[in-house]
Amino acid sequence: MNITAPAITVEHLRKVYGSGHTEVVAVRDASLEIARGEIVGLLGPSGSGKSTLLTAMALINPPTSGRITINGEAVLDGPRALVDLRAFRRRHLGFVFQKANLIPFLTALENVQIAMEVNDVAPWAARTRALELLGYLDVEERARNLPAALSGGEQQRVAVARALANDPTLILADEPTAALDSTRGRQVMELFARIAHERGAGVLVVTHDHRTLDVFDRILDVEDGAIQCRKNGSAAPEA
Amino acid sequence: MNLAVRDIRHSAGRFAFTTVGIGLLLMIVMGMGGIYRGLIHEATLLVDTVDADLWIVQGRTRGPFAEVSRISGSLEDRARAVPGVAEARRFVSHTIQREYQGRPLRMVVQGLSWPEDRGEWVPLVAGRPLGRSHYEMIADTSLQLPLGASVRLGKDLYEVVGLTRGMVGSGGDGLAFFTVADAMAIQFDQPGEAIRLERAARRARVEAVDLGRLQPQLLDRAEGLVSGIPALGGTQISAVLVSLAPGADPEAVRRTFGTWPDVTVYSTEEQRELLLSGMVDKARRQLGLFRALLIVISTIIIALIVYTLTLDKVRDIALLKLIGARNPVIVALILQQALLMGAGGYALAWWWGRYAFPRFPRLVLVTPADLASLAVIVLVISTLASFLGIWKAMRVEPNTVLAA
Ligand SMILES: Nc1ncnc2c1ncn2[C@@H]1O[C@H](COP(=O)(O)OP(=O)(O)OP(=O)(O)O)[C@@H](O)[C@H]1O
Ligand SMILES: [Mg+2]
């Protein structure tokens, strides 16, 4: 891995949904960079384009124009893929979304394990590490349960474990704490900060929760599809 | 980690239900093939079991299975005189439908050339071959006549002395073996009044010709038994079965019969072919087409089931793509499920068939070769059927996960 390169660089990203009179400019012109070992918060009013930006960075929502470079490697030039995006996702990216999005027919353990198996980790090694991660997130006693038998918070922690499974360069989380109570929410946020600082991953978290802003190294404000930078610790933005 | 098996385990009830449906469908496909095999088996059963080398039938006819064949009973003796012929038997066969204890009794009356042929070659499951020249019969169990039962056919009572199993004619009706004389008595049985009228008519015919006027005794004969009229007394049989002597040249014997202008000769193999190409052929094509249709329908149904199962998993497939799963992982998930459903349905079809098919009124013959070919067909249609689901899965965008 390229330790010195930023985890991700986004240059002049623009995303337009639809065309003609249904056209919506979701992201106008966004440029940002997240270093490795850094946790960054993404704030902004509803509909300002946060999720669009995040899914574009997650390589599942091709931008209309702009460039994305991950770990020093140019990945997207506008909607054009410069690498095998799926391979890139499994090797470099981890995702957590508002809903846990676990596979319903796999147990908690298998949901984490599968992320490693698709990345060519041997099943027994994947299993051992999955158990370790679930322990790390304090859900190992639910490892053999199907997602339907887990609480929302437990599901979310399994999803976090899955995002961490392949030791990603970049973790992207879209309102990961929305389904959690404030204590759990804070724990997850602190966990993300620890992963950034201890494992050297770049972490980007979209959040509306102003009580946890102190965990971020940096906060980006999105407003009407564009990014305004601000230092950590400044006053909460008007929503 | 095998995703297909885990998904099946998760929705086991639904999967089982679907497999049961496919199983029923495949059982019908299997049964169609079995009915066809049974048809051929039953049609050729008699030809195969009587074990003759040559069949002598009425000239320019295709033999008793294809049409009416009438030859003189004396042909039996003429055939015996041909060098190379070890044995010649009369073959008399016709289907009758009578009543027995209030139910319709449909049977193929089969004449045995008593006393040379007592039915020793008939595979018996109970009783014995014929022991007397009259009033005994060997019946197939499908006729539901118990050993020792007396059946009235024509003017006489016949006792069941032996039982066979699975001996049926080409129409699927049970065979009953009698001596040739009895068989003909049953066939030509006429009510008393009909005989009286026929005798009166005969007398009138004789009186009308000069021979009758010159020979008054003829008038008495005309009024008497048919067998008492020398000129009319010859018996008519369907065919003569010839067995060759060991070491005899079949071609030479055939050539000899070939020079007889009043008959046509066929080998057993040719009789078999005539049977199959004639009467069985349409039924075969009928069943074959039906079977092909069923296979196409099965493919479409399995395809739709796999497609719906895939639609239900669109989100999971999107998630797999999101976390970077390669296409073979997703293809395997769908293909394995289709194959498992096909295999499960096939196993159920086979298992049910073992109980269901023997209860069918006509023979359903499921051969190992047909089982094997159906297994291959199921494999192929399951694979084909999964294409629709796979096509859908390949088009799923990973960001579908995020759609509410
Ligand atoms: N698939 C889509 N098709 C058309 N328009 C879309 C689509 N997704 C988002 N939009 C529009 O793009 C804009 C930005 O949406 P986005 O979901 O990125 O906002 P957000 O900042 O994540 O909002 P929230 O805080 O409510 O999640 C909105 O106006 C939205 O209606
Ligand atoms: Mg959003």
XYZ file of C-alpha atoms and ligand atoms in Angstrom:
675
model
C 0.000 0.000 0.000
C 1.008 3.538 -0.662
C 1.206 4.993 2.837
C 2.141 8.543 1.842
C -0.543 9.110 -0.780
C -3.853 10.531 0.447
C -6.574 7.929 1.032
C -8.729 9.747 -1.504
C -8.598 12.827 -3.645
C -11.701 14.237 -5.280
C -11.287 16.938 -7.926
C -14.145 19.062 -9.245
C -16.723 16.375 -8.820
C -20.107 17.156 -10.352
C -23.172 14.982 -10.320
C -26.350 15.753 -12.210
C -29.376 13.480 -11.885
C -31.881 13.299 -14.717
C -31.955 15.601 -17.738
C -34.048 18.372 -19.252
C -36.655 19.834 -16.926
C -36.173 17.004 -14.352
C -32.494 17.781 -14.047
C -31.147 18.018 -10.476
C -27.628 19.186 -9.785
C -26.909 17.166 -6.620
C -23.181 18.014 -6.410
C -22.103 21.212 -8.099
C -18.336 21.263 -7.742
C -16.727 19.352 -4.918
C -13.007 18.954 -4.329
C -11.589 17.343 -1.223
C -8.789 15.203 0.040
C -8.658 12.793 2.940
C -5.278 11.741 4.245
C -4.579 8.324 5.657
C -5.058 8.207 9.397
C -7.563 11.040 9.259
C -11.231 11.059 10.219
C -13.335 13.669 8.496
C -16.943 14.640 9.151
C -19.299 15.662 6.362
C -22.151 17.905 7.441
C -24.848 19.708 5.604
C -28.570 20.251 5.346
C -30.812 17.571 3.956
C -30.670 17.399 0.179
C -27.352 19.220 0.015
C -25.695 16.322 -1.809
C -23.812 14.502 0.988
C -24.980 11.019 0.112
C -24.458 11.641 -3.570
C -20.886 12.721 -2.916
C -20.282 9.738 -0.638
C -21.690 7.156 -3.067
C -19.635 8.695 -5.861
C -16.544 8.300 -3.685
C -17.700 4.745 -2.923
C -17.562 4.019 -6.678
C -21.196 2.964 -6.860
C -22.630 6.193 -8.265
C -20.614 7.424 -11.244
C -20.177 11.218 -11.261
C -21.088 13.342 -14.273
C -17.602 14.807 -14.277
C -14.574 15.166 -12.008
C -11.754 12.854 -11.007
C -11.358 10.475 -8.117
C -7.977 9.148 -7.031
C -7.794 6.540 -4.282
C -4.529 5.616 -2.584
C -2.607 7.354 -5.354
C -4.361 5.506 -8.124
C -6.644 7.322 -10.568
C -9.947 5.463 -10.386
C -12.614 7.540 -12.096
C -12.506 10.199 -14.741
C -16.064 11.469 -14.916
C -18.324 8.451 -15.391
C -15.454 6.511 -16.946
C -13.867 3.798 -14.800
C -10.085 3.612 -15.055
C -9.822 0.400 -13.010
C -12.056 -2.582 -12.179
C -14.287 -0.759 -9.707
C -15.561 -3.877 -8.015
C -12.052 -5.195 -7.409
C -11.083 -1.765 -6.149
C -14.014 -1.679 -3.764
C -13.221 -5.041 -2.237
C -9.541 -4.195 -1.780
C -9.640 -0.576 -0.663
C -13.059 0.441 0.529
C -15.297 -0.200 3.506
C -18.886 1.028 3.731
C -21.407 1.659 6.447
C -24.814 3.042 5.637
C -27.720 4.354 7.595
C -29.364 0.947 7.369
C -27.087 -1.949 8.215
C -27.742 -3.742 4.896
C -26.741 -7.191 6.019
C -27.456 -10.275 3.925
C -30.550 -11.771 5.602
C -29.695 -15.424 5.040
C -26.199 -15.181 6.506
C -25.406 -15.050 10.228
C -23.638 -12.057 11.728
C -20.371 -13.965 11.530
C -20.919 -15.029 7.905
C -21.853 -11.466 6.911
C -18.395 -10.328 8.007
C -16.702 -13.454 6.688
C -18.160 -13.131 3.167
C -16.573 -9.688 2.715
C -13.173 -11.318 3.238
C -13.930 -14.442 1.210
C -14.842 -12.364 -1.852
C -11.425 -10.754 -1.360
C -9.745 -14.183 -1.567
C -9.064 -14.641 2.138
C -9.101 -18.340 3.058
C -12.377 -19.294 4.782
C -10.799 -20.342 8.085
C -8.676 -17.186 8.260
C -11.717 -15.083 7.369
C -13.698 -16.775 10.090
C -11.087 -16.204 12.759
C -10.741 -12.551 11.853
C -14.517 -12.084 11.631
C -14.914 -13.426 15.171
C -12.143 -11.111 16.314
C -13.830 -8.092 14.718
C -17.205 -8.978 16.216
C -15.485 -9.225 19.594
C -13.900 -5.831 18.963
C -17.379 -4.421 18.356
C -18.853 -6.270 21.312
C -21.310 -8.437 19.336
C -19.464 -11.749 19.320
C -22.139 -13.445 21.399
C -24.600 -12.783 18.534
C -22.206 -14.148 15.920
C -24.389 -17.138 15.051
C -27.647 -15.201 14.814
C -29.290 -14.112 11.587
C -29.601 -10.327 11.146
C -33.362 -10.515 11.775
C -32.631 -11.665 15.324
C -30.360 -8.693 16.054
C -31.310 -5.250 17.301
C -30.751 -2.261 15.021
C -27.632 -1.288 16.950
C -26.224 -4.802 16.850
C -26.844 -4.981 13.100
C -25.082 -1.672 12.644
C -22.052 -2.910 14.584
C -21.921 -6.047 12.438
C -21.984 -3.760 9.400
C -19.083 -1.796 10.867
C -17.188 -5.034 11.439
C -17.802 -5.931 7.797
C -16.527 -2.517 6.674
C -13.326 -3.103 8.622
C -12.858 -6.682 7.479
C -10.392 -6.134 4.629
C -8.394 -3.430 6.422
C -9.542 -0.803 3.903
C -7.658 2.297 2.798
C -10.842 4.306 3.010
C -13.969 3.898 5.093
C -17.106 5.714 3.977
C -20.013 5.939 6.381
C -23.366 7.583 5.683
C -25.158 8.404 8.906
C -23.958 5.209 10.577
C -25.277 6.173 13.973
C -28.801 7.120 12.945
C -30.179 3.806 14.222
C -28.222 3.884 17.490
C -28.812 5.484 20.867
C -26.442 8.306 21.730
C -24.082 6.157 23.840
C -23.755 3.491 21.143
C -23.569 6.190 18.486
C -20.679 7.792 20.263
C -18.922 4.424 20.700
C -19.135 3.765 16.989
C -17.799 7.228 16.185
C -14.899 6.751 18.605
C -14.236 3.384 17.043
C -13.989 5.027 13.614
C -11.551 7.578 15.024
C -9.464 4.795 16.539
C -9.406 2.880 13.249
C -8.268 6.013 11.450
C -5.560 6.750 13.974
C -4.409 3.213 14.762
C -4.782 1.494 11.414
C -4.056 4.460 9.209
C -7.272 4.363 7.236
C -8.935 7.473 5.882
C -12.467 7.780 7.267
C -15.292 9.960 5.984
C -18.486 10.075 8.019
C -21.709 11.827 7.021
C -23.535 12.798 10.199
C -26.279 14.960 11.562
C -25.288 14.263 15.165
C -23.713 17.417 16.510
C -22.817 15.823 19.852
C -20.071 13.700 18.309
C -18.352 16.332 16.189
C -15.369 16.411 18.540
C -14.108 13.019 17.277
C -13.365 14.456 13.848
C -9.996 15.783 12.822
C -11.676 17.958 10.259
C -15.218 18.836 9.269
C -16.444 19.625 5.768
C -19.652 21.517 5.259
C -21.672 20.767 2.189
C -24.054 23.411 1.074
C -26.044 23.274 -2.102
C -23.673 20.828 -3.731
C -20.430 22.558 -2.871
C -17.943 22.151 -0.010
C -16.932 24.757 2.504
C -13.959 23.934 4.730
C -13.853 24.701 8.402
C -11.613 23.888 11.325
C -12.622 21.376 13.971
C -14.089 22.814 17.195
C -15.832 25.775 15.587
C -19.474 26.393 16.284
C -22.077 24.014 14.896
C -23.375 25.168 11.502
C -26.921 26.330 11.121
C -28.843 23.319 9.709
C -18.935 -20.201 1.946
C -21.799 -21.584 -0.078
C -24.398 -18.849 -0.428
C -26.954 -20.963 -2.335
C -27.315 -23.523 0.441
C -27.540 -20.835 3.112
C -30.247 -18.968 1.243
C -32.178 -22.210 0.761
C -31.893 -22.997 4.459
C -33.175 -19.536 5.271
C -36.306 -19.897 3.146
C -36.630 -23.674 3.357
C -40.433 -23.838 3.270
C -40.761 -21.834 0.138
C -37.962 -23.699 -1.519
C -39.474 -27.064 -0.574
C -42.840 -26.021 -1.969
C -41.284 -24.953 -5.241
C -39.313 -28.184 -5.471
C -42.486 -30.195 -4.888
C -44.085 -28.372 -7.818
C -41.133 -29.051 -10.072
C -41.150 -32.655 -8.864
C -44.762 -33.131 -9.915
C -44.017 -31.643 -13.301
C -41.005 -33.889 -13.797
C -43.027 -36.897 -12.672
C -45.422 -36.219 -15.537
C -42.507 -35.888 -17.955
C -41.117 -39.151 -16.585
C -44.551 -40.783 -16.797
C -45.005 -39.709 -20.420
C -41.763 -41.444 -21.313
C -42.839 -44.448 -19.266
C -46.205 -44.658 -21.001
C -44.441 -44.620 -24.347
C -42.027 -47.387 -23.304
C -44.932 -49.332 -21.841
C -46.845 -48.981 -25.083
C -43.973 -50.417 -27.097
C -43.354 -53.133 -24.553
C -46.982 -54.230 -24.509
C -47.354 -53.955 -28.258
C -44.408 -56.205 -28.959
C -44.801 -58.440 -25.922
C -46.695 -61.161 -27.740
C -44.450 -61.115 -30.803
C -41.432 -61.329 -28.523
C -42.787 -64.045 -26.206
C -44.262 -66.491 -28.735
C -40.733 -66.932 -29.927
C -41.263 -67.870 -33.569
C -38.674 -67.530 -36.297
C -41.058 -66.883 -39.159
C -44.633 -65.686 -39.457
C -46.694 -66.946 -42.373
C -49.651 -64.661 -42.984
C -52.293 -64.047 -45.625
C -50.755 -63.067 -48.965
C -50.092 -59.343 -49.421
C -51.158 -58.470 -45.860
C -49.011 -57.154 -43.049
C -50.025 -59.844 -40.612
C -52.555 -60.252 -37.808
C -51.305 -57.279 -35.754
C -51.673 -54.803 -38.561
C -54.905 -55.969 -40.217
C -57.127 -58.995 -40.679
C -55.125 -61.990 -41.852
C -56.967 -65.130 -42.904
C -55.223 -68.278 -44.017
C -56.298 -71.881 -44.218
C -55.612 -74.059 -41.201
C -54.027 -76.606 -43.532
C -51.078 -74.249 -44.005
C -49.779 -75.574 -40.727
C -49.263 -78.979 -42.278
C -47.865 -77.550 -45.530
C -45.308 -75.567 -43.523
C -44.213 -78.640 -41.569
C -43.282 -80.325 -44.823
C -40.745 -77.627 -45.737
C -37.134 -78.711 -45.065
C -35.558 -76.810 -42.178
C -38.835 -76.280 -40.357
C -38.763 -77.820 -36.882
C -42.248 -76.856 -35.853
C -45.275 -74.991 -37.148
C -48.086 -73.704 -34.940
C -51.395 -72.054 -35.598
C -51.749 -68.490 -34.485
C -55.252 -67.334 -33.655
C -55.740 -64.021 -31.937
C -58.697 -61.704 -31.598
C -60.035 -59.246 -29.083
C -63.460 -59.737 -27.525
C -65.440 -57.733 -25.030
C -67.920 -59.674 -22.890
C -69.428 -59.363 -19.448
C -68.253 -61.112 -16.336
C -70.051 -60.701 -13.010
C -71.605 -57.465 -14.214
C -68.371 -55.835 -15.336
C -67.025 -55.522 -18.856
C -64.364 -58.111 -19.599
C -62.112 -57.174 -22.471
C -59.511 -59.722 -23.474
C -57.339 -60.906 -26.310
C -58.296 -64.501 -27.078
C -55.112 -66.281 -27.997
C -55.254 -69.757 -29.530
C -52.633 -72.369 -28.658
C -51.956 -75.080 -31.184
C -53.111 -78.024 -29.072
C -51.657 -80.628 -28.474
C -48.155 -79.457 -29.597
C -48.518 -76.202 -27.763
C -50.052 -76.280 -24.300
C -48.696 -72.901 -23.293
C -45.570 -74.168 -21.565
C -43.727 -71.130 -22.900
C -46.183 -68.747 -21.261
C -44.607 -67.301 -18.079
C -47.028 -68.390 -15.351
C -47.231 -66.855 -11.903
C -49.761 -69.420 -10.648
C -51.482 -72.611 -11.797
C -50.424 -74.753 -14.742
C -50.447 -74.809 -18.576
C -53.470 -76.193 -20.413
C -54.107 -79.842 -19.587
C -57.171 -80.616 -21.727
C -58.106 -79.934 -25.311
C -61.214 -77.994 -24.291
C -62.741 -75.698 -21.682
C -59.533 -74.524 -20.013
C -57.859 -71.138 -20.147
C -54.761 -69.316 -18.927
C -55.666 -65.735 -18.003
C -53.632 -62.642 -17.271
C -54.021 -61.197 -13.773
C -55.070 -57.875 -15.309
C -58.340 -59.608 -16.306
C -59.023 -60.084 -12.581
C -60.121 -63.674 -12.969
C -59.029 -65.820 -10.020
C -57.547 -69.280 -10.428
C -60.400 -71.791 -10.672
C -62.972 -69.257 -11.861
C -65.398 -70.377 -14.576
C -66.079 -67.893 -17.316
C -68.886 -68.266 -19.797
C -67.723 -67.393 -23.303
C -70.128 -68.255 -26.070
C -71.957 -71.411 -25.231
C -69.311 -72.957 -23.019
C -67.795 -72.482 -19.569
C -64.031 -72.143 -19.370
C -62.028 -72.748 -16.215
C -59.022 -70.582 -15.339
C -56.155 -73.031 -14.745
C -53.148 -70.724 -14.988
C -52.318 -67.071 -14.376
C -49.786 -64.784 -16.046
C -48.722 -61.311 -15.062
C -48.211 -58.421 -17.473
C -49.178 -60.417 -20.555
C -51.226 -57.980 -22.592
C -51.985 -57.368 -26.229
C -51.011 -54.309 -28.234
C -54.140 -52.515 -27.042
C -53.246 -53.133 -23.414
C -55.996 -55.737 -22.882
C -55.082 -58.857 -20.948
C -54.298 -62.032 -22.850
C -56.237 -65.268 -22.338
C -54.868 -68.482 -23.826
C -57.169 -71.237 -25.105
C -56.691 -74.144 -27.457
C -57.130 -73.022 -31.060
C -60.409 -74.941 -31.297
C -61.816 -73.164 -28.251
C -60.516 -69.824 -29.439
C -62.330 -70.261 -32.713
C -65.457 -71.483 -31.005
C -65.425 -68.269 -28.958
C -64.765 -66.145 -32.014
C -67.395 -67.705 -34.245
C -69.965 -68.255 -31.548
C -73.360 -67.493 -33.001
C -76.723 -67.500 -31.286
C -78.912 -70.563 -32.003
C -81.378 -68.547 -34.029
C -78.641 -67.204 -36.294
C -77.466 -70.753 -36.953
C -81.014 -71.923 -37.727
C -81.511 -69.052 -40.121
C -78.159 -69.670 -41.769
C -79.006 -73.378 -42.232
C -82.364 -72.492 -43.782
C -80.649 -70.032 -46.087
C -78.064 -72.659 -47.008
C -80.833 -75.132 -47.909
C -82.482 -72.485 -50.059
C -79.178 -71.792 -51.839
C -78.598 -75.497 -52.488
C -82.176 -75.919 -53.797
C -81.603 -73.050 -56.201
C -78.671 -74.701 -58.005
C -78.737 -77.731 -60.242
C -76.348 -79.656 -57.966
C -78.902 -79.480 -55.165
C -81.621 -80.866 -57.378
C -79.407 -83.689 -58.669
C -78.068 -84.634 -55.206
C -80.978 -84.473 -52.724
C -78.669 -85.668 -49.865
C -76.891 -82.357 -50.067
C -80.058 -80.715 -48.734
C -79.728 -82.718 -45.520
C -76.064 -81.823 -45.225
C -76.798 -78.133 -45.763
C -79.115 -78.190 -42.814
C -76.527 -79.841 -40.560
C -73.213 -78.842 -38.895
C -70.746 -76.686 -40.793
C -68.097 -79.365 -40.267
C -70.386 -81.827 -42.022
C -70.145 -79.927 -45.284
C -66.832 -81.018 -46.821
C -66.548 -78.135 -49.228
C -67.056 -75.510 -46.513
C -65.317 -77.239 -43.641
C -61.830 -75.690 -43.814
C -60.853 -73.662 -40.727
C -59.488 -70.170 -41.082
C -56.610 -69.041 -38.844
C -54.676 -65.777 -38.565
C -51.139 -66.967 -39.128
C -48.783 -69.910 -38.850
C -45.734 -69.605 -36.623
C -42.678 -71.426 -37.833
C -39.708 -72.440 -35.680
C -36.597 -73.422 -37.582
C -34.602 -76.560 -36.944
C -31.175 -75.978 -35.400
C -28.669 -75.293 -38.140
C -31.311 -74.617 -40.782
C -30.663 -71.734 -43.156
C -33.377 -69.153 -42.473
C -32.923 -67.540 -45.877
C -33.440 -70.847 -47.679
C -36.616 -71.555 -45.724
C -37.844 -68.055 -46.432
C -37.209 -68.463 -50.114
C -39.296 -71.618 -50.130
C -42.248 -69.875 -48.494
C -41.676 -66.927 -50.798
C -42.592 -69.063 -53.778
C -46.036 -69.824 -52.319
C -48.367 -67.317 -53.977
C -51.120 -67.462 -51.334
C -49.042 -66.311 -48.347
C -46.520 -63.715 -47.259
C -43.742 -64.497 -44.792
C -42.158 -62.236 -42.194
C -39.413 -62.714 -39.655
C -40.250 -61.919 -36.015
C -38.122 -58.788 -36.350
C -40.157 -57.669 -39.360
C -43.434 -58.344 -37.551
C -42.123 -56.220 -34.707
C -41.189 -53.418 -37.087
C -44.592 -53.552 -38.777
C -46.255 -53.303 -35.391
C -44.175 -50.336 -34.293
C -44.253 -48.431 -37.568
C -47.958 -49.043 -37.995
C -50.140 -48.889 -34.949
C -47.666 -47.611 -32.364
C -46.156 -44.905 -34.494
C -48.880 -42.287 -34.079
C -49.131 -42.875 -30.355
C -45.384 -42.546 -30.129
C -45.320 -39.249 -31.944
C -48.269 -38.047 -29.891
C -46.495 -38.847 -26.629
C -43.171 -37.581 -27.919
C -44.613 -34.207 -28.838
C -46.453 -34.005 -25.559
C -43.278 -34.799 -23.720
C -41.306 -32.176 -25.627
C -44.007 -29.642 -24.792
C -43.859 -30.570 -21.121
C -40.102 -30.153 -21.099
C -40.412 -26.711 -22.657
C -43.099 -25.803 -20.119
C -40.942 -27.109 -17.266
C -38.056 -24.983 -18.491
C -40.228 -21.890 -18.598
C -41.682 -22.573 -15.154
C -38.283 -23.223 -13.585
C -36.964 -20.108 -15.316
C -39.799 -18.025 -13.872
C -39.285 -19.489 -10.400
C -35.549 -18.820 -10.527
C -36.258 -15.351 -11.860
C -38.627 -14.549 -8.975
C -36.166 -15.955 -6.462
C -33.557 -13.682 -8.028
C -35.862 -10.658 -7.893
C -36.302 -11.317 -4.182
C -32.548 -11.270 -3.783
C -31.822 -8.164 -5.849
C -30.852 -6.250 -2.748
C -28.539 -9.001 -1.517
C -26.976 -9.308 -4.951
C -26.443 -5.544 -5.030
C -24.824 -5.771 -1.618
C -22.536 -8.565 -2.783
C -21.498 -6.390 -5.713
C -21.043 -3.452 -3.354
C -18.597 -5.353 -1.186
C -16.844 -6.386 -4.363
C -17.991 -9.967 -4.975
C -16.984 -11.201 -8.434
C -19.651 -12.257 -10.918
C -18.949 -16.004 -10.587
C -19.962 -15.781 -6.914
C -23.338 -14.350 -7.936
C -23.782 -16.667 -10.927
C -22.997 -19.653 -8.688
C -25.622 -18.546 -6.168
C -28.365 -18.568 -8.815
C -27.160 -21.514 -10.872
C -26.660 -23.743 -7.842
C -30.146 -22.974 -6.607
C -31.623 -23.796 -10.004
C -29.660 -27.043 -10.137
C -30.612 -27.969 -6.573
C -34.270 -27.361 -7.360
C -33.979 -29.410 -10.534
C -32.179 -32.226 -8.718
C -34.638 -32.157 -5.816
C -37.587 -32.188 -8.205
C -36.052 -35.056 -10.129
C -35.507 -37.095 -6.954
C -39.089 -36.464 -5.845
C -40.413 -37.362 -9.299
C -38.498 -40.624 -9.232
C -39.625 -41.446 -5.705
C -43.296 -40.636 -6.299
C -43.213 -42.388 -9.634
C -42.233 -45.627 -7.939
C -45.518 -45.496 -6.030
C -47.729 -43.867 -8.616
C -46.806 -45.572 -11.878
C -47.662 -49.165 -10.901
C -51.189 -47.951 -10.106
C -51.766 -46.768 -13.655
C -54.170 -48.919 -15.719
C -51.584 -49.499 -18.410
C -47.918 -50.306 -18.058
C -45.646 -47.331 -17.306
C -42.156 -48.575 -17.968
C -39.377 -46.333 -16.639
C -36.094 -47.703 -17.921
C -32.672 -46.827 -16.446
C -31.675 -45.338 -19.793
C -34.731 -43.054 -19.758
C -33.977 -42.084 -16.153
C -30.440 -41.188 -17.135
C -31.531 -39.156 -20.150
C -34.133 -37.329 -18.069
C -31.417 -36.510 -15.508
C -29.388 -34.944 -18.305
C -32.463 -33.076 -19.557
C -33.154 -31.733 -16.038
C -29.539 -30.626 -15.779
C -29.783 -28.813 -19.094
C -33.155 -27.167 -18.454
C -32.155 -26.067 -14.936
C -29.067 -24.452 -16.402
C -31.037 -22.836 -19.224
C -33.698 -21.723 -16.780
C -31.168 -19.962 -14.581
C -30.010 -17.765 -17.468
C -32.953 -15.405 -17.060
C -32.201 -14.979 -13.350
C -28.479 -14.585 -14.025
C -29.181 -12.018 -16.721
C -31.249 -10.042 -14.203
C -28.589 -10.385 -11.505
C -25.860 -9.138 -13.816
C -27.840 -5.983 -14.466
C -28.330 -5.157 -10.798
C -26.490 -1.973 -9.857
C -24.652 -2.054 -6.529
C -26.282 1.222 -5.462
C -29.667 -0.566 -5.457
C -28.709 -1.348 -1.856
C -29.254 2.285 -0.989
C -32.691 2.564 -2.563
C -35.243 2.682 0.218
N -31.330 8.928 -7.670
C -31.659 10.248 -7.687
N -32.314 10.752 -8.762
C -32.643 12.039 -8.821
N -32.341 12.922 -7.853
C -31.665 12.487 -6.764
C -31.289 11.122 -6.632
N -30.627 10.969 -5.468
C -30.609 12.195 -4.886
N -31.228 13.094 -5.663
C -31.358 14.535 -5.419
O -30.069 15.058 -5.255
C -30.053 15.968 -4.184
C -28.996 15.547 -3.152
O -29.439 14.349 -2.549
P -28.593 13.609 -1.429
O -29.289 12.326 -1.146
O -27.207 13.524 -1.882
O -28.719 14.576 -0.214
P -28.232 14.416 1.299
O -27.372 15.545 1.559
O -27.669 13.064 1.482
O -29.592 14.515 2.094
P -30.001 13.815 3.485
O -29.273 14.566 4.557
O -31.454 14.018 3.552
O -29.610 12.401 3.383
C -31.454 16.032 -3.620
O -32.114 17.160 -4.166
C -32.078 14.779 -4.113
O -33.451 14.956 -4.315
Mg -28.145 11.244 2.638
